[in-house]
Each structure stands twice: as C-alpha cells, then as structure tokens.
Backbone as a chain_set.jsonl record, in Angstrom:
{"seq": "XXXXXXXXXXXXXXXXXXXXXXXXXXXXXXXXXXXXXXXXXXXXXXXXXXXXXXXXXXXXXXXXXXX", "coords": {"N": [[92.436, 120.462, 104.493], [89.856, 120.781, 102.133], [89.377, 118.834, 99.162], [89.332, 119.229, 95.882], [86.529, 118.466, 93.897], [85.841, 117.157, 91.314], [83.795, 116.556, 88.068], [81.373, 114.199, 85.651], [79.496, 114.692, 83.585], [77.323, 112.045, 81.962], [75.36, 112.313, 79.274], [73.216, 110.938, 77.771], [71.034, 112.469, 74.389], [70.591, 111.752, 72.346], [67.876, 110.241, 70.682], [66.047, 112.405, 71.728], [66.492, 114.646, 69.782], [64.95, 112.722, 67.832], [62.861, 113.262, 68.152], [61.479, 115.188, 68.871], [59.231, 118.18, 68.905], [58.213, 119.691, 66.39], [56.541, 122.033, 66.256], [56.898, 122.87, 69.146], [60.12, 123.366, 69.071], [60.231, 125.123, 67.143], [58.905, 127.585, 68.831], [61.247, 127.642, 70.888], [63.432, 128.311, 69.915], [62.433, 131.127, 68.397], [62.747, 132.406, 70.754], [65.396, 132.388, 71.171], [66.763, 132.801, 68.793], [67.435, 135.827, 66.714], [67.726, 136.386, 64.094], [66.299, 136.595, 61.326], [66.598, 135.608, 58.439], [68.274, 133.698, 59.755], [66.072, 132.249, 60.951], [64.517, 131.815, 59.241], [65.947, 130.064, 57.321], [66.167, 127.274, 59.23], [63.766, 126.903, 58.94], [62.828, 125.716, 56.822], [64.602, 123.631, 56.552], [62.998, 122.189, 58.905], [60.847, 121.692, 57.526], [61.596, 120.376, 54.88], [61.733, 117.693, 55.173], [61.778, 114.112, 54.366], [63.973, 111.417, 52.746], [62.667, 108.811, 52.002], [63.187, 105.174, 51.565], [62.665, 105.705, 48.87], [59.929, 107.526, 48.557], [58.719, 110.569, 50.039], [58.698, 111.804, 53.214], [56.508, 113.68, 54.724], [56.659, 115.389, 57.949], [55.642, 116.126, 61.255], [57.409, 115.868, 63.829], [61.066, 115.306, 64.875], [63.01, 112.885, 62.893], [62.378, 109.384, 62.731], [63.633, 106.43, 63.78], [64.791, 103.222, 63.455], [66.297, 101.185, 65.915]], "CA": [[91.476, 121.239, 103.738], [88.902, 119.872, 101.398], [89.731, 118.636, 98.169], [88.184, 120.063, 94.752], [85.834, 117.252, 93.004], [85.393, 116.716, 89.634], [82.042, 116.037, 88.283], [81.597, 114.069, 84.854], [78.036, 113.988, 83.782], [77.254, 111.746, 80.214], [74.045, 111.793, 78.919], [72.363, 110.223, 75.888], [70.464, 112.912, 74.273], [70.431, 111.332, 70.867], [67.061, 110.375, 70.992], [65.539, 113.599, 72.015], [66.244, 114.792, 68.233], [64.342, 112.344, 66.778], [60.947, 112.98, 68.134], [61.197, 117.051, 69.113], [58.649, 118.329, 68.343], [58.85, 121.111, 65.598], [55.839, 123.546, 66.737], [57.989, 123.186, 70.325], [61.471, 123.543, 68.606], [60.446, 126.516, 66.901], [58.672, 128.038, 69.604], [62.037, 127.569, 71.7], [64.007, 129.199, 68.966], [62.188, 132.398, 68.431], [63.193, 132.834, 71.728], [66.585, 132.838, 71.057], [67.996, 133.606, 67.552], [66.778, 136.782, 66.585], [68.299, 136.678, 62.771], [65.042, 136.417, 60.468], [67.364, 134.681, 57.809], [68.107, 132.377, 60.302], [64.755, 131.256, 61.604], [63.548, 131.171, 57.698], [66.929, 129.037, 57.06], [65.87, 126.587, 60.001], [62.318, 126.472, 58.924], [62.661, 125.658, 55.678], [65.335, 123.017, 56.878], [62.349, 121.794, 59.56], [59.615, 121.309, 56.393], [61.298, 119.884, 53.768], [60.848, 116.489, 54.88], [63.12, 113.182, 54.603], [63.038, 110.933, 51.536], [62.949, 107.299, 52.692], [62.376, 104.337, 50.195], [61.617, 106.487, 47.329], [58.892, 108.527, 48.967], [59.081, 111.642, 50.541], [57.728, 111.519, 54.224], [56.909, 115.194, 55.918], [56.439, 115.309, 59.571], [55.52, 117.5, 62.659], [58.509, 116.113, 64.815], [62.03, 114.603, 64.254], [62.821, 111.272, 62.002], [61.982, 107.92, 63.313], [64.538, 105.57, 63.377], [65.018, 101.918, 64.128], [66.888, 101.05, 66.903]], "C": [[90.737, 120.332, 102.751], [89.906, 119.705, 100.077], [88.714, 118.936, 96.725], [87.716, 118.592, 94.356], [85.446, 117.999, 91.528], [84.221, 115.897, 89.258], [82.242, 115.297, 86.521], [80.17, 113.318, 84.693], [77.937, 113.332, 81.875], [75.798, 111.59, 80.213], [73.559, 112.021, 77.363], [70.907, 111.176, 75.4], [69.65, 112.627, 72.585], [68.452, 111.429, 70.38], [65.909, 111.168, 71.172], [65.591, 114.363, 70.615], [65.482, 114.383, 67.336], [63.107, 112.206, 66.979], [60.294, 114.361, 69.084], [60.623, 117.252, 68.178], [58.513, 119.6, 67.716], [58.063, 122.166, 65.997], [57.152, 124.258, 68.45], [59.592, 123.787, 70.024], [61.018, 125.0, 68.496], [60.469, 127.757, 67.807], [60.275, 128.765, 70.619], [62.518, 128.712, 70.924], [63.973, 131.062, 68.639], [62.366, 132.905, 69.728], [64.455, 133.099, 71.583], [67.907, 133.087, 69.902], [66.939, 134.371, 66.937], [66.89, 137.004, 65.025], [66.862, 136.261, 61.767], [65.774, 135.213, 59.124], [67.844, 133.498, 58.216], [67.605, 131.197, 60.075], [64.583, 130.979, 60.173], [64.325, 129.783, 57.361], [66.067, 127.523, 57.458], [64.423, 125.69, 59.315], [61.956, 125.963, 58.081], [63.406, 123.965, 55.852], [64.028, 121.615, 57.656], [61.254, 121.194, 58.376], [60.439, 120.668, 55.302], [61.652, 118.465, 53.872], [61.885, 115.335, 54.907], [62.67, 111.908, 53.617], [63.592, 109.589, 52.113], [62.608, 106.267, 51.868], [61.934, 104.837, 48.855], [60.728, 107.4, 47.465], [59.145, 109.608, 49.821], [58.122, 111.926, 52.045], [58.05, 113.267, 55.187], [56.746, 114.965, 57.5], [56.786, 116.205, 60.644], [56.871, 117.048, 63.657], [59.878, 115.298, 63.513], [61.818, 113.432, 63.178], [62.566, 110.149, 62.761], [63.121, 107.054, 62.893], [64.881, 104.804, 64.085], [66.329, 101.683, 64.763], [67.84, 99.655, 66.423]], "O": [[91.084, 119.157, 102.63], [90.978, 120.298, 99.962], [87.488, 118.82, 96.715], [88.481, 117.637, 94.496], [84.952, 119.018, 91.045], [83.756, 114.913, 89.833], [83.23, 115.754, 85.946], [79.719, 112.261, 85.133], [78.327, 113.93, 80.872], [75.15, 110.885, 80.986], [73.556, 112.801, 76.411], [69.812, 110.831, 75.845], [68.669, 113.078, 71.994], [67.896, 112.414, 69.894], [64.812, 110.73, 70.825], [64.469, 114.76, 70.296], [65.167, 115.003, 66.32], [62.318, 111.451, 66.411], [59.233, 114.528, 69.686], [60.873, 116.933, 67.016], [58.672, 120.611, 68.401], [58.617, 123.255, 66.148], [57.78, 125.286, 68.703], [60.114, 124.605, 70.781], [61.239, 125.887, 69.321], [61.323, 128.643, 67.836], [60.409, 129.943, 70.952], [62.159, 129.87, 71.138], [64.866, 131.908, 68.627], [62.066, 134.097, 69.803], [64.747, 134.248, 71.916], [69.109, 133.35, 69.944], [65.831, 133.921, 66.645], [66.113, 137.855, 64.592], [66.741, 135.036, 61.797], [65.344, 134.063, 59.035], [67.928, 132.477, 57.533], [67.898, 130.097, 59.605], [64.497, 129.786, 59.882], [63.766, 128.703, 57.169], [65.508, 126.794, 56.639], [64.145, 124.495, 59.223], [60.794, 125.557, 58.118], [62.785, 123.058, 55.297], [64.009, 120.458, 57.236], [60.91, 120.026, 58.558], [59.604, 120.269, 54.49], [61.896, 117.883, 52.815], [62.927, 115.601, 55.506], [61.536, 111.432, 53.57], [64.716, 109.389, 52.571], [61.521, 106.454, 51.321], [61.09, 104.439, 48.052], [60.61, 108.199, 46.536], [60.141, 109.361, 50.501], [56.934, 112.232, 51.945], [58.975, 113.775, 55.821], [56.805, 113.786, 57.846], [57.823, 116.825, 60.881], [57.371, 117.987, 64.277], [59.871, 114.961, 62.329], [60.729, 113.107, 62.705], [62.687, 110.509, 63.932], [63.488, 107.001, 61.72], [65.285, 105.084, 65.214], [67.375, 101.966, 64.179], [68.644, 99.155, 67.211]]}, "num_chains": 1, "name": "protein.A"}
C-alpha cells in the first residue's frame, strides 16, 4: 500500500512586511476583522510612523530596512 508523505514547506516572508503596502493591507483587512475598535486600533498603529535618527519618517508602506 502507499505510504503517507509528509510535506515541509519554509518560506521567507519577512520581507513582504516591510514594503506592504498600507492602502492594500487595509483594504485586505476590512475584509476580514469586522471589530471597528480593531480596524481604528490597526490604523492608528499603520500612521503613526517610525522614528529613525531623531526624525520621525511617515510612510504609505512597511519600514525599509538594510539588509
């Protein structure tokens, strides 16, 4: 008879965080958490930005970060 297989998939999604793009994120989102407190949570989370060197840098997708 056959034998069962085992599957073992890895993948590097890291990456993909740091340059999703937030109109797309959200978009996704309101698709699937319905909690208004949530999404505001999230959104608020998504805008306020990332302070780098002293300055405060906003931005439409993830962070940028050297490899």
């Amino acid at each position: 008879m056959g034998q069962r297989q085992y599957w073992v998939i890895d993948a590097d999604i890291s990456k993909y965080f740091d340059s999703i793009d937030h109109k797309h994120l959200r978009s996704f989102l309101d698709l699937r958490i319905t909690d208004g407190v949530i999404r505001r949570m999230i959104d608020k989370w998504l805008k306020a930005g990332v302070l780098e060197g002293g300055s405060l840098q906003n931005s439409v997708t993830g962070p940028r970060r050297e490899a």
